Short mmCIF file of C-alpha atoms (C1' of nucleotides) in Angstrom, two decimals:
data_model
loop_
_atom_site.label_atom_id
_atom_site.label_comp_id
_atom_site.label_asym_id
_atom_site.label_seq_id
_atom_site.Cartn_x
_atom_site.Cartn_y
_atom_site.Cartn_z
CA MET A 1 -147.43 -87.67 83.19
CA THR A 2 -147.28 -88.70 79.84
CA VAL A 3 -150.15 -88.64 77.41
CA ASN A 4 -150.30 -89.84 74.06
CA SER A 5 -153.56 -91.92 73.28
CA HIS A 6 -156.03 -89.71 71.49
CA HIS A 7 -158.24 -90.71 74.57
CA ASP A 8 -155.94 -89.11 77.12
CA ILE A 9 -155.41 -86.05 74.82
CA ARG A 10 -159.16 -85.87 74.41
CA GLN A 11 -159.65 -85.30 78.18
CA ALA A 12 -156.91 -83.18 78.65
CA LEU A 13 -158.35 -80.81 76.12
CA ARG A 14 -161.65 -81.33 77.43
CA ASP A 15 -160.51 -80.41 81.10
CA ARG A 16 -158.66 -77.21 79.60
CA ILE A 17 -161.97 -76.06 78.09
CA GLU A 18 -163.90 -76.96 81.08
CA SER A 19 -161.65 -75.29 83.41
CA GLY A 20 -161.98 -72.15 81.69
CA GLU A 21 -158.35 -71.91 80.40
CA TRP A 22 -159.82 -71.31 76.96
CA GLN A 23 -162.80 -69.19 77.37
CA LEU A 24 -166.09 -69.42 75.30
CA GLY A 25 -165.43 -68.74 71.54
CA ALA A 26 -161.75 -68.64 72.22
CA LEU A 27 -159.26 -69.81 69.47
CA ILE A 28 -157.37 -72.90 70.77
CA PRO A 29 -153.87 -73.57 69.47
CA SER A 30 -153.37 -75.30 66.02
CA GLU A 31 -153.08 -78.95 65.79
CA MET A 32 -149.12 -78.63 65.02
CA ALA A 33 -148.92 -76.48 68.09
CA LEU A 34 -150.75 -79.00 70.27
CA ALA A 35 -149.12 -82.17 68.94
CA ASP A 36 -145.66 -80.27 69.57
CA GLU A 37 -146.91 -79.65 73.20
CA TYR A 38 -148.20 -82.93 74.00
CA GLY A 39 -145.24 -84.65 71.93
CA CYS A 40 -147.52 -86.64 69.50
CA ALA A 41 -148.35 -86.83 66.05
CA ARG A 42 -150.78 -84.29 64.47
CA THR A 43 -153.03 -87.28 63.65
CA THR A 44 -153.63 -87.82 67.16
CA ILE A 45 -154.60 -84.49 68.17
CA ASN A 46 -156.82 -84.30 64.91
CA ARG A 47 -158.56 -87.26 66.30
CA ALA A 48 -159.12 -86.10 69.49
CA LEU A 49 -160.18 -82.59 68.25
CA GLN A 50 -162.75 -84.36 65.78
CA THR A 51 -164.28 -86.12 68.76
CA LEU A 52 -164.66 -83.08 70.75
CA ALA A 53 -166.11 -81.46 67.62
CA SER A 54 -168.67 -84.15 67.15
CA ASP A 55 -169.62 -83.73 70.92
CA GLY A 56 -170.17 -80.29 70.25
CA LEU A 57 -167.60 -78.76 72.57
CA VAL A 58 -165.61 -77.08 69.75
CA VAL A 59 -166.07 -75.77 66.28
CA ARG A 60 -163.59 -76.40 63.78
CA LYS A 61 -162.92 -74.41 60.40
CA ARG A 62 -160.34 -74.86 57.79
CA LYS A 63 -157.74 -72.16 58.23
CA GLY A 64 -160.18 -70.64 60.81
CA GLY A 65 -158.58 -73.03 63.22
CA THR A 66 -160.59 -74.66 66.34
CA ARG A 67 -162.62 -72.60 68.86
CA VAL A 68 -164.31 -73.35 71.97
CA CYS A 69 -168.10 -73.72 71.02
CA GLU A 70 -169.93 -70.18 71.72
CA MET A 71 -172.98 -72.02 72.89
CA PRO A 72 -172.30 -75.54 74.11
CA VAL A 73 -175.29 -77.42 72.93
CA ARG A 74 -176.09 -79.46 75.88
CA GLN A 75 -178.04 -82.08 74.30
CA ALA A 76 -179.88 -85.04 76.14
CA LYS A 77 -179.92 -88.34 74.36
CA PHE A 78 -181.70 -91.05 75.48
CA GLU A 79 -182.81 -94.29 74.08
CA ILE A 80 -186.26 -95.00 72.88
CA PRO A 81 -187.45 -96.95 75.80
CA ILE A 82 -188.75 -100.42 75.24
CA LEU A 83 -191.46 -100.90 77.66
CA ARG A 84 -190.19 -104.44 78.70
CA GLU A 85 -186.87 -103.23 79.53
CA GLN A 86 -188.18 -100.18 81.28
CA VAL A 87 -190.18 -102.32 83.55
CA GLU A 88 -187.74 -105.06 83.90
CA ALA A 89 -184.90 -102.72 84.85
CA THR A 90 -186.96 -101.63 88.02
CA GLY A 91 -187.20 -105.02 88.85
CA GLY A 92 -191.02 -105.50 87.79
CA LYS A 93 -192.27 -108.15 86.08
CA TYR A 94 -193.39 -107.38 82.36
CA ARG A 95 -196.63 -108.33 80.80
CA HIS A 96 -198.86 -107.20 78.17
CA GLN A 97 -202.29 -107.70 77.14
CA ILE A 98 -203.96 -106.92 73.83
CA MET A 99 -207.40 -105.26 74.41
CA SER A 100 -208.42 -105.12 70.82
CA GLN A 101 -207.17 -105.51 67.47
CA LYS A 102 -209.10 -104.93 64.26
CA LEU A 103 -208.81 -103.63 60.92
CA ARG A 104 -210.50 -100.22 60.83
CA THR A 105 -210.58 -97.39 58.41
CA PRO A 106 -208.14 -94.97 60.04
CA THR A 107 -209.13 -91.52 61.13
CA ALA A 108 -208.04 -88.57 58.77
CA SER A 109 -204.89 -87.51 60.83
CA VAL A 110 -203.78 -90.94 60.92
CA ARG A 111 -204.28 -91.40 57.16
CA THR A 112 -202.15 -88.26 56.66
CA GLN A 113 -199.60 -89.26 59.08
CA LEU A 114 -198.99 -92.91 57.42
CA ARG A 115 -199.71 -91.69 53.74
CA ILE A 116 -202.70 -94.21 53.44
CA SER A 117 -204.74 -94.03 50.60
CA ALA A 118 -208.44 -93.19 51.07
CA GLY A 119 -210.79 -96.08 51.45
CA LYS A 120 -208.20 -98.50 52.70
CA LYS A 121 -207.97 -99.92 56.00
CA ALA A 122 -205.22 -100.40 58.56
CA LEU A 123 -204.71 -102.06 61.66
CA PHE A 124 -205.66 -100.80 64.79
CA MET A 125 -204.63 -102.17 68.35
CA GLU A 126 -204.94 -101.26 71.73
CA THR A 127 -202.48 -102.79 74.35
CA ILE A 128 -202.08 -102.41 78.12
CA HIS A 129 -198.53 -102.81 79.43
CA LEU A 130 -198.30 -104.27 82.92
CA ALA A 131 -195.50 -104.17 85.65
CA ASP A 132 -196.36 -106.85 88.51
CA ASP A 133 -199.66 -106.98 86.79
CA SER A 134 -200.93 -103.52 87.38
CA PRO A 135 -201.06 -101.22 84.46
CA TYR A 136 -198.14 -99.15 83.38
CA ALA A 137 -198.89 -97.81 80.14
CA TYR A 138 -201.74 -97.92 77.47
CA GLU A 139 -201.03 -97.94 73.92
CA GLN A 140 -202.86 -96.92 70.81
CA ARG A 141 -201.30 -98.18 67.51
CA TRP A 142 -202.22 -97.96 63.94
CA VAL A 143 -200.12 -100.15 61.65
CA ASN A 144 -199.87 -99.50 57.90
CA LEU A 145 -200.74 -102.74 56.11
CA GLN A 146 -199.65 -101.45 52.94
CA THR A 147 -196.08 -101.38 53.99
CA VAL A 148 -195.80 -104.29 56.56
CA PRO A 149 -198.71 -106.70 55.96
CA GLU A 150 -196.69 -109.54 57.58
CA ILE A 151 -197.86 -108.39 60.91
CA MET A 152 -200.97 -110.09 60.32
CA GLN A 153 -198.99 -113.33 60.81
CA ALA A 154 -197.08 -112.37 63.77
CA PRO A 155 -197.72 -114.03 67.15
CA LEU A 156 -198.57 -110.68 68.91
CA ASP A 157 -199.81 -112.51 72.02
CA GLN A 158 -196.24 -113.23 72.61
CA LEU A 159 -194.51 -110.49 71.42
CA SER A 160 -195.70 -107.09 71.42
CA ALA A 161 -196.27 -105.17 68.36
CA ASN A 162 -193.60 -102.64 69.36
CA GLU A 163 -191.01 -105.66 69.73
CA TRP A 164 -192.30 -107.22 66.63
CA LEU A 165 -191.57 -104.21 64.61
CA VAL A 166 -188.47 -103.31 66.08
CA LYS A 167 -186.99 -106.73 65.00
CA THR A 168 -188.60 -106.88 61.66
CA VAL A 169 -187.97 -103.36 60.59
CA PRO A 170 -185.09 -102.51 62.74
CA PHE A 171 -183.59 -99.50 60.91
CA SER A 172 -186.47 -97.05 60.46
CA SER A 173 -186.37 -93.64 61.02
CA GLY A 174 -189.21 -91.65 62.98
CA ASP A 175 -190.17 -88.75 65.20
CA VAL A 176 -191.38 -88.63 68.70
CA ILE A 177 -193.80 -85.92 70.59
CA PHE A 178 -193.70 -85.70 74.29
CA SER A 179 -196.83 -84.00 75.77
CA ALA A 180 -198.91 -83.89 78.98
CA GLU A 181 -202.70 -84.72 78.52
CA LYS A 182 -205.69 -85.00 80.64
CA ALA A 183 -207.02 -88.47 81.04
CA ASP A 184 -210.29 -89.02 79.44
CA LYS A 185 -212.72 -91.97 80.40
CA THR A 186 -211.17 -94.56 78.03
CA ILE A 187 -207.57 -93.74 79.14
CA ALA A 188 -208.40 -93.50 82.82
CA SER A 189 -210.28 -96.86 82.71
CA ALA A 190 -207.27 -98.67 80.66
CA LEU A 191 -204.88 -97.04 83.29
CA GLN A 192 -207.14 -98.15 86.49
CA SER A 193 -206.71 -94.27 87.24
CA ASP A 194 -208.93 -91.18 87.34
CA VAL A 195 -210.61 -89.11 84.62
CA GLY A 196 -208.78 -85.69 84.67
CA ASN A 197 -205.41 -86.98 85.97
CA ALA A 198 -202.24 -85.55 84.15
CA ILE A 199 -200.75 -88.17 81.79
CA PHE A 200 -197.41 -88.24 80.24
CA VAL A 201 -197.87 -89.06 76.65
CA VAL A 202 -195.27 -90.24 73.94
CA ASP A 203 -196.61 -89.91 70.23
CA ARG A 204 -194.27 -91.75 68.01
CA THR A 205 -194.38 -92.22 63.98
CA THR A 206 -191.91 -94.49 62.28
CA TRP A 207 -191.14 -94.93 58.54
CA MET A 208 -188.61 -96.61 56.49
CA GLY A 209 -187.20 -94.63 53.34
CA GLY A 210 -190.60 -93.30 52.04
CA ASP A 211 -192.83 -95.91 53.57
CA PHE A 212 -194.63 -95.08 56.80
CA ILE A 213 -195.04 -97.96 59.05
CA THR A 214 -196.77 -97.25 62.13
CA THR A 215 -197.84 -94.48 64.49
CA MET A 216 -198.44 -94.92 68.35
CA LYS A 217 -199.52 -93.02 71.18
CA LEU A 218 -198.40 -94.24 74.69
CA TYR A 219 -200.06 -93.10 77.66
CA TYR A 220 -198.13 -93.63 80.65
CA LYS A 221 -199.69 -94.19 84.16
CA ASP A 222 -199.80 -90.89 86.20
CA GLY A 223 -196.59 -90.10 88.33
CA TYR A 224 -194.34 -91.61 85.29
CA GLN A 225 -191.32 -89.66 84.94
CA LEU A 226 -188.76 -89.79 81.99
CA TYR A 227 -185.15 -89.38 83.32
CA SER A 228 -182.23 -88.47 81.26
CA PRO A 229 -178.58 -87.63 82.04
CA LEU A 230 -177.05 -84.83 79.97
CA MET B 1 -168.79 -95.34 41.18
CA THR B 2 -165.67 -95.41 43.20
CA VAL B 3 -165.91 -95.14 47.02
CA ASN B 4 -163.01 -94.56 49.09
CA SER B 5 -163.60 -91.63 51.47
CA HIS B 6 -164.50 -93.03 54.76
CA HIS B 7 -167.60 -91.11 54.18
CA ASP B 8 -168.83 -92.99 51.15
CA ILE B 9 -167.65 -96.23 52.96
CA ARG B 10 -169.48 -95.59 55.95
CA GLN B 11 -172.78 -94.89 53.95
CA ALA B 12 -172.30 -97.90 51.86
CA LEU B 13 -171.84 -100.19 54.92
CA ARG B 14 -174.81 -98.50 56.63
CA ASP B 15 -176.96 -99.37 53.43
CA ARG B 16 -175.92 -102.82 53.30
CA ILE B 17 -177.00 -103.03 57.05
CA GLU B 18 -180.32 -101.22 56.72
CA SER B 19 -181.26 -103.14 53.33
CA GLY B 20 -180.85 -106.30 55.38
CA GLU B 21 -178.06 -107.86 53.55
CA TRP B 22 -176.39 -108.57 56.99
CA GLN B 23 -179.15 -109.50 59.41
CA LEU B 24 -179.59 -108.28 62.92
CA GLY B 25 -176.63 -109.55 65.22
CA ALA B 26 -174.77 -111.22 62.05
CA LEU B 27 -171.15 -110.92 61.68
CA ILE B 28 -170.01 -108.52 59.04
CA PRO B 29 -166.45 -109.03 57.17
CA SER B 30 -163.26 -108.12 58.77
CA GLU B 31 -161.79 -104.74 58.31
CA MET B 32 -159.03 -106.39 56.09
CA ALA B 33 -161.75 -108.17 53.75
CA LEU B 34 -163.66 -104.88 53.57
CA ALA B 35 -160.44 -102.79 52.96
CA ASP B 36 -159.69 -105.44 50.09
CA GLU B 37 -163.36 -105.47 48.64
CA TYR B 38 -163.53 -101.50 48.60
CA GLY B 39 -159.95 -101.25 47.38
CA CYS B 40 -158.83 -98.77 50.24
CA ALA B 41 -156.70 -98.92 53.27
CA ARG B 42 -157.59 -100.77 56.66
CA THR B 43 -157.54 -97.36 58.33
CA THR B 44 -160.25 -95.88 56.18
CA ILE B 45 -162.57 -98.80 56.92
CA ASN B 46 -161.61 -98.90 60.45
CA ARG B 47 -162.88 -95.14 60.70
CA ALA B 48 -165.92 -95.82 58.96
CA LEU B 49 -166.78 -98.69 61.23
CA GLN B 50 -165.84 -96.70 64.32
CA THR B 51 -168.33 -94.19 63.33
CA LEU B 52 -170.97 -96.74 62.88
CA ALA B 53 -170.16 -98.28 66.23
CA SER B 54 -170.63 -94.86 68.17
CA ASP B 55 -173.82 -94.43 66.08
CA GLY B 56 -174.83 -97.61 67.62
CA LEU B 57 -175.32 -99.57 64.59
CA VAL B 58 -172.71 -102.06 65.13
CA VAL B 59 -170.89 -103.61 67.85
CA ARG B 60 -167.19 -104.30 67.83
CA LYS B 61 -164.85 -106.64 69.88
CA ARG B 62 -161.47 -107.39 69.50
CA LYS B 63 -161.01 -110.75 67.83
CA GLY B 64 -164.64 -111.00 67.97
CA GLY B 65 -165.26 -108.91 64.70
CA THR B 66 -167.92 -106.68 63.97
CA ARG B 67 -171.68 -107.53 64.21
CA VAL B 68 -174.78 -105.64 63.62
CA CYS B 69 -176.13 -104.48 66.72
CA GLU B 70 -178.88 -106.86 68.05
CA MET B 71 -180.86 -104.06 69.34
CA PRO B 72 -180.24 -101.13 67.35
CA VAL B 73 -180.36 -98.40 70.21
CA ARG B 74 -182.60 -95.74 68.53
CA GLN B 75 -181.45 -92.66 70.60
CA ALA B 76 -183.39 -89.56 70.46
CA LYS B 77 -180.96 -86.84 71.11
CA PHE B 78 -182.30 -83.30 71.37
CA GLU B 79 -181.07 -80.14 72.49
CA ILE B 80 -182.04 -78.78 76.06
CA PRO B 81 -184.13 -75.86 74.93
CA ILE B 82 -183.29 -72.48 75.39
CA LEU B 83 -186.65 -70.81 75.93
CA ARG B 84 -185.71 -67.57 74.13
CA GLU B 85 -184.70 -69.72 70.96
CA GLN B 86 -187.60 -71.76 71.35
CA VAL B 87 -189.98 -68.85 71.11
CA GLU B 88 -188.07 -66.88 68.63
CA ALA B 89 -187.78 -70.21 66.38
CA THR B 90 -191.63 -69.88 65.96
CA GLY B 91 -191.40 -66.34 65.18
CA GLY B 92 -192.68 -65.18 68.54
CA LYS B 93 -191.30 -62.27 70.43
CA TYR B 94 -189.51 -63.51 73.69
CA ARG B 95 -189.66 -61.71 76.87
CA HIS B 96 -189.50 -62.71 80.63
CA GLN B 97 -190.43 -61.33 83.67
CA ILE B 98 -189.41 -61.87 87.24
CA MET B 99 -192.01 -62.48 89.73
CA SER B 100 -189.97 -62.80 92.93
CA GLN B 101 -186.53 -63.23 93.84
CA LYS B 102 -185.34 -63.65 97.22
CA LEU B 103 -183.09 -65.45 99.74
CA ARG B 104 -184.98 -68.38 101.28
CA THR B 105 -184.32 -71.36 103.31
CA PRO B 106 -184.53 -74.23 100.68
CA THR B 107 -187.12 -77.31 101.20
CA ALA B 108 -185.71 -80.20 102.55
CA SER B 109 -185.93 -82.01 98.99
CA VAL B 110 -184.10 -79.10 97.49
CA ARG B 111 -181.45 -79.03 100.10
CA THR B 112 -180.54 -82.63 99.47
CA GLN B 113 -180.50 -82.20 95.62
CA LEU B 114 -178.05 -79.07 95.87
CA ARG B 115 -176.14 -80.46 98.78
CA ILE B 116 -176.73 -77.28 101.11
CA SER B 117 -175.79 -77.25 104.46
CA ALA B 118 -178.67 -76.75 106.85
CA GLY B 119 -179.52 -73.52 108.07
CA LYS B 120 -177.76 -72.08 104.78
CA LYS B 121 -180.37 -69.89 102.65
CA ALA B 122 -180.23 -70.07 98.85
CA LEU B 123 -181.71 -67.85 95.91
CA PHE B 124 -185.26 -68.79 94.99
CA MET B 125 -186.73 -66.98 91.93
CA GLU B 126 -189.90 -67.37 90.06
CA THR B 127 -190.00 -66.21 86.39
CA ILE B 128 -192.48 -66.17 83.51
CA HIS B 129 -191.36 -66.68 80.10
CA LEU B 130 -193.72 -64.95 77.56
CA ALA B 131 -194.01 -65.52 73.98
CA ASP B 132 -195.81 -62.40 72.31
CA ASP B 133 -196.65 -61.22 75.69
CA SER B 134 -198.81 -64.31 76.56
CA PRO B 135 -197.54 -66.96 79.02
CA TYR B 136 -195.34 -69.62 77.70
CA ALA B 137 -193.77 -71.30 80.82
CA TYR B 138 -193.46 -70.80 84.43
CA GLU B 139 -190.16 -71.35 86.09
CA GLN B 140 -189.14 -71.95 89.73
CA ARG B 141 -185.57 -72.06 90.33
CA TRP B 142 -183.17 -72.46 93.23
CA VAL B 143 -179.63 -71.23 93.18
CA ASN B 144 -176.88 -72.41 95.18
CA LEU B 145 -175.17 -69.33 96.58
CA GLN B 146 -172.19 -71.66 98.08
CA THR B 147 -171.29 -72.38 94.46
CA VAL B 148 -172.32 -69.34 92.31
CA PRO B 149 -172.34 -66.35 94.70
CA GLU B 150 -171.74 -64.01 91.50
CA ILE B 151 -175.36 -64.49 90.41
CA MET B 152 -176.63 -61.84 93.20
CA GLN B 153 -174.57 -59.28 91.02
CA ALA B 154 -175.99 -60.48 87.63
CA PRO B 155 -178.27 -58.06 86.02
CA LEU B 156 -181.26 -60.71 85.91
CA ASP B 157 -183.80 -58.27 84.53
CA GLN B 158 -182.21 -58.26 81.17
CA LEU B 159 -180.58 -61.67 81.10
CA SER B 160 -182.65 -64.65 82.41
CA ALA B 161 -181.08 -66.62 85.08
CA ASN B 162 -181.02 -69.61 82.66
CA GLU B 163 -178.83 -67.57 80.05
CA TRP B 164 -176.64 -66.22 82.71
CA LEU B 165 -175.85 -69.45 84.27
CA VAL B 166 -175.38 -70.84 80.57
CA LYS B 167 -172.73 -68.15 79.97
CA THR B 168 -171.11 -68.15 83.29
CA VAL B 169 -170.96 -71.93 84.13
CA PRO B 170 -171.17 -73.25 80.62
CA PHE B 171 -169.65 -76.68 81.07
CA SER B 172 -171.64 -78.16 83.82
CA SER B 173 -173.40 -81.57 83.87
CA GLY B 174 -176.74 -82.39 85.03
CA ASP B 175 -179.95 -84.54 84.50
CA VAL B 176 -183.46 -83.81 83.10
CA ILE B 177 -186.66 -85.32 84.23
CA PHE B 178 -189.91 -85.17 82.09
CA SER B 179 -193.18 -85.49 83.41
CA ALA B 180 -196.83 -84.45 83.49
CA GLU B 181 -198.60 -82.57 86.55
CA LYS B 182 -201.86 -81.22 87.22
CA ALA B 183 -201.69 -77.50 87.45
CA ASP B 184 -202.38 -76.14 91.21
CA LYS B 185 -203.48 -72.70 91.73
CA THR B 186 -199.99 -71.12 91.68
CA ILE B 187 -199.21 -72.64 88.50
CA ALA B 188 -202.78 -72.18 86.91
CA SER B 189 -202.38 -68.22 87.61
CA ALA B 190 -199.00 -67.76 86.40
CA LEU B 191 -199.82 -69.37 83.14
CA GLN B 192 -203.28 -67.79 83.06
CA SER B 193 -204.49 -71.31 82.65
CA ASP B 194 -207.13 -73.52 84.72
CA VAL B 195 -206.47 -75.46 87.77
CA GLY B 196 -206.24 -79.16 86.91
CA ASN B 197 -204.92 -78.68 83.52
CA ALA B 198 -202.41 -81.05 82.47
CA ILE B 199 -198.97 -79.34 82.39
CA PHE B 200 -195.67 -80.57 80.67
CA VAL B 201 -192.84 -80.17 83.29
CA VAL B 202 -189.12 -80.22 82.91
CA ASP B 203 -187.16 -80.85 86.14
CA ARG B 204 -183.48 -79.96 85.77
CA THR B 205 -180.49 -79.95 88.04
CA THR B 206 -177.15 -78.93 87.14
CA TRP B 207 -173.71 -79.35 88.73
CA MET B 208 -170.09 -78.77 87.98
CA GLY B 209 -167.52 -81.24 89.16
CA GLY B 210 -168.93 -81.87 92.54
CA ASP B 211 -170.59 -78.50 93.09
CA PHE B 212 -174.36 -78.31 92.59
CA ILE B 213 -175.29 -75.28 91.06
CA THR B 214 -179.10 -75.05 90.21
CA THR B 215 -182.08 -76.75 90.33
CA MET B 216 -185.29 -75.51 88.32
CA LYS B 217 -188.56 -76.62 87.43
CA LEU B 218 -190.25 -75.42 84.33
CA TYR B 219 -194.07 -75.68 83.75
CA TYR B 220 -195.02 -75.13 80.22
CA LYS B 221 -198.47 -73.58 79.03
CA ASP B 222 -200.84 -76.34 78.57
CA GLY B 223 -200.80 -77.77 74.92
CA TYR B 224 -196.90 -77.45 74.77
CA GLN B 225 -195.32 -80.48 72.88
CA LEU B 226 -191.77 -81.34 72.72
CA TYR B 227 -190.88 -82.57 69.46
CA SER B 228 -187.68 -84.60 68.53
CA PRO B 229 -186.56 -86.54 65.34
CA LEU B 230 -184.88 -89.80 65.83
"C1'" DA C 1 -159.55 -135.78 79.40
"C1'" DC C 2 -157.72 -132.02 81.45
"C1'" DC C 3 -154.62 -128.16 81.63
"C1'" DG C 4 -151.61 -124.65 80.27
"C1'" DA C 5 -148.57 -122.72 76.77
"C1'" DT C 6 -148.58 -120.82 72.09
"C1'" DA C 7 -150.09 -119.30 67.79
"C1'" DT C 8 -153.70 -116.87 65.33
"C1'" DT C 9 -156.88 -113.39 64.42
"C1'" DA C 10 -159.57 -108.92 64.38
"C1'" DT C 11 -159.84 -104.72 66.12
"C1'" DG C 12 -157.18 -100.55 68.62
"C1'" DT C 13 -154.24 -97.14 68.22
"C1'" DA C 14 -149.98 -94.14 67.07
"C1'" DT C 15 -146.64 -92.57 63.50
"C1'" DG C 16 -145.06 -90.15 59.15
"C1'" DC C 17 -146.26 -88.77 55.02
"C1'" DA C 18 -148.50 -86.66 51.30
"C1'" DC C 19 -152.03 -84.29 49.23
"C1'" DA C 20 -156.85 -82.09 49.13
"C1'" DT C 21 -159.43 -78.16 50.39
"C1'" DA C 22 -161.27 -74.28 52.45
"C1'" DT C 23 -160.13 -69.59 54.02
"C1'" DT C 24 -157.75 -65.62 54.86
"C1'" DA C 25 -153.85 -62.67 53.86
"C1'" DT C 26 -150.59 -60.51 51.01
"C1'" DA C 27 -149.00 -59.05 46.99
"C1'" DA C 28 -149.41 -57.90 42.12
"C1'" DT C 29 -151.89 -55.77 38.28
"C1'" DT C 30 -155.22 -52.86 36.26
"C1'" DA D 1 -158.66 -47.81 44.79
"C1'" DA D 2 -160.60 -51.69 43.47
"C1'" DT D 3 -159.86 -56.27 41.63
"C1'" DT D 4 -157.40 -60.44 41.02
"C1'" DA D 5 -153.74 -63.62 41.50
"C1'" DT D 6 -150.89 -65.88 44.75
"C1'" DA D 7 -149.07 -67.61 48.71
"C1'" DA D 8 -149.81 -69.07 53.50
"C1'" DT D 9 -152.26 -71.61 56.91
"C1'" DA D 10 -155.08 -75.06 59.51
"C1'" DT D 11 -157.88 -78.63 59.03
"C1'" DG D 12 -159.48 -82.99 56.31
"C1'" DT D 13 -158.53 -87.13 54.74
"C1'" DG D 14 -155.98 -91.31 52.59
"C1'" DC D 15 -152.19 -94.76 52.70
"C1'" DA D 16 -148.58 -97.86 54.50
"C1'" DT D 17 -146.77 -99.31 58.46
"C1'" DA D 18 -145.80 -101.06 63.06
"C1'" DC D 19 -147.17 -102.56 67.33
"C1'" DA D 20 -150.74 -103.18 71.23
"C1'" DT D 21 -154.51 -105.74 73.02
"C1'" DA D 22 -158.32 -109.00 73.71
"C1'" DA D 23 -160.30 -113.10 72.68
"C1'" DT D 24 -160.18 -117.44 70.65
"C1'" DA D 25 -157.92 -121.72 68.78
"C1'" DT D 26 -154.80 -125.13 68.55
"C1'" DC D 27 -151.58 -128.21 70.06
"C1'" DG D 28 -148.77 -130.67 73.44
"C1'" DG D 29 -147.67 -132.79 77.81
"C1'" DT D 30 -149.27 -135.15 81.68
#
DNA sequence: ACCGATATTATGTATGCACATATTATAATT
DNA sequence: AATTATAATATGTGCATACATAATATCGGT
């Protein structure tokens, strides 16, 4: 078998690590030695090893050499779910419905999260996301009008606020918090569910540069599960 | 300012995308053109673009050129939490306590998940993970003895099953499911919490190659939140 | 107008080389 | 013996080049 593409080599090295040939924390041969063994240029080995390093399988140090990562950081990565796609992926028909949409003085915690000046108002909206006309998730969202005033002109009846924001300020950063909450009366009625049920909640805040854009809380219908391979 | 390292170039390109200079879905200049513009070799541009592609910011196609990703896949990636680290990160003192540990005939669903032959037994254990001596999470785990019989000899009173498995079969793959559940009597008493509380649940199955190793359900004390930047 | 051969284009990848840089080991100096 | 200079080593990175490969564009013949 001839291996020469960095692809093949990466896989070969990965196999040798995963088979246990190189123990956890063990030093693996130098790039030169590997290049020699596989009969390719050092550059090719370098590329393969760099990929493995960025995957967290090995740790590299100048002069120290490359060693199998002591604590292989198994990291789950999953896409931030766009509800429409989530629903349509399971064959359902997606629809959303705006329950309310108004300017309001934000609560203290929201004002802090979005860095909204005291006295200023923000856009608050409640949306129900439906799969085949039955509730799928209930969304509460605050939008900072100081940073995205254009949203007042957006056709939010056709495009959900989420989708509009993704298209308009696509490269924002943010954070997510997953938790479980008991459904209160508001949530239960929005989801046509019962008070006290365990609800999977996603809390998300996004900003761009130093400008805080929106914060959102998503309550999934009970029974929802978030899956991720790792 | 001279930019020439693939690092600088990657950042420069990223800026141009995020500033909106190149719109969503727009075709960006070819590697040759960019190499010309930045006064560097095509290889360097190639490397920068490949990184951006693997980050999901651009999509590349032979002859088709490189274009800004239509739907920038915001992917949250977070490490699979190791309980000890999670607890110790918040300054708490970690400790765990095995409540039960015995050979049992697995339930039908577990037997399916771990591909255990009918009639065979598996190791079932319940563990409480404590932070500063108060319950932090309650774990139910099944271990497939057909694939890791060695666990029967492991010192599980010192090292948690989780940690032992991570050290012994480090490069397994798996999946995770996050959900919310109502605490039943077992869970509530294990966590010194109340029946009916909303519990954040992590369900994880791991395998290596075709061999199914373990499946685990982790019930976090109510109020737990899983945070992730993105 | 249709179909197929050929050229063109942009990315993908391997190579040899040179030099940079971090780190450790060793030797030289005090 | 402690400190400092120097060499050795492994990875990091850039460049020029060559060829591979996929997808599109163009042109010619029927």
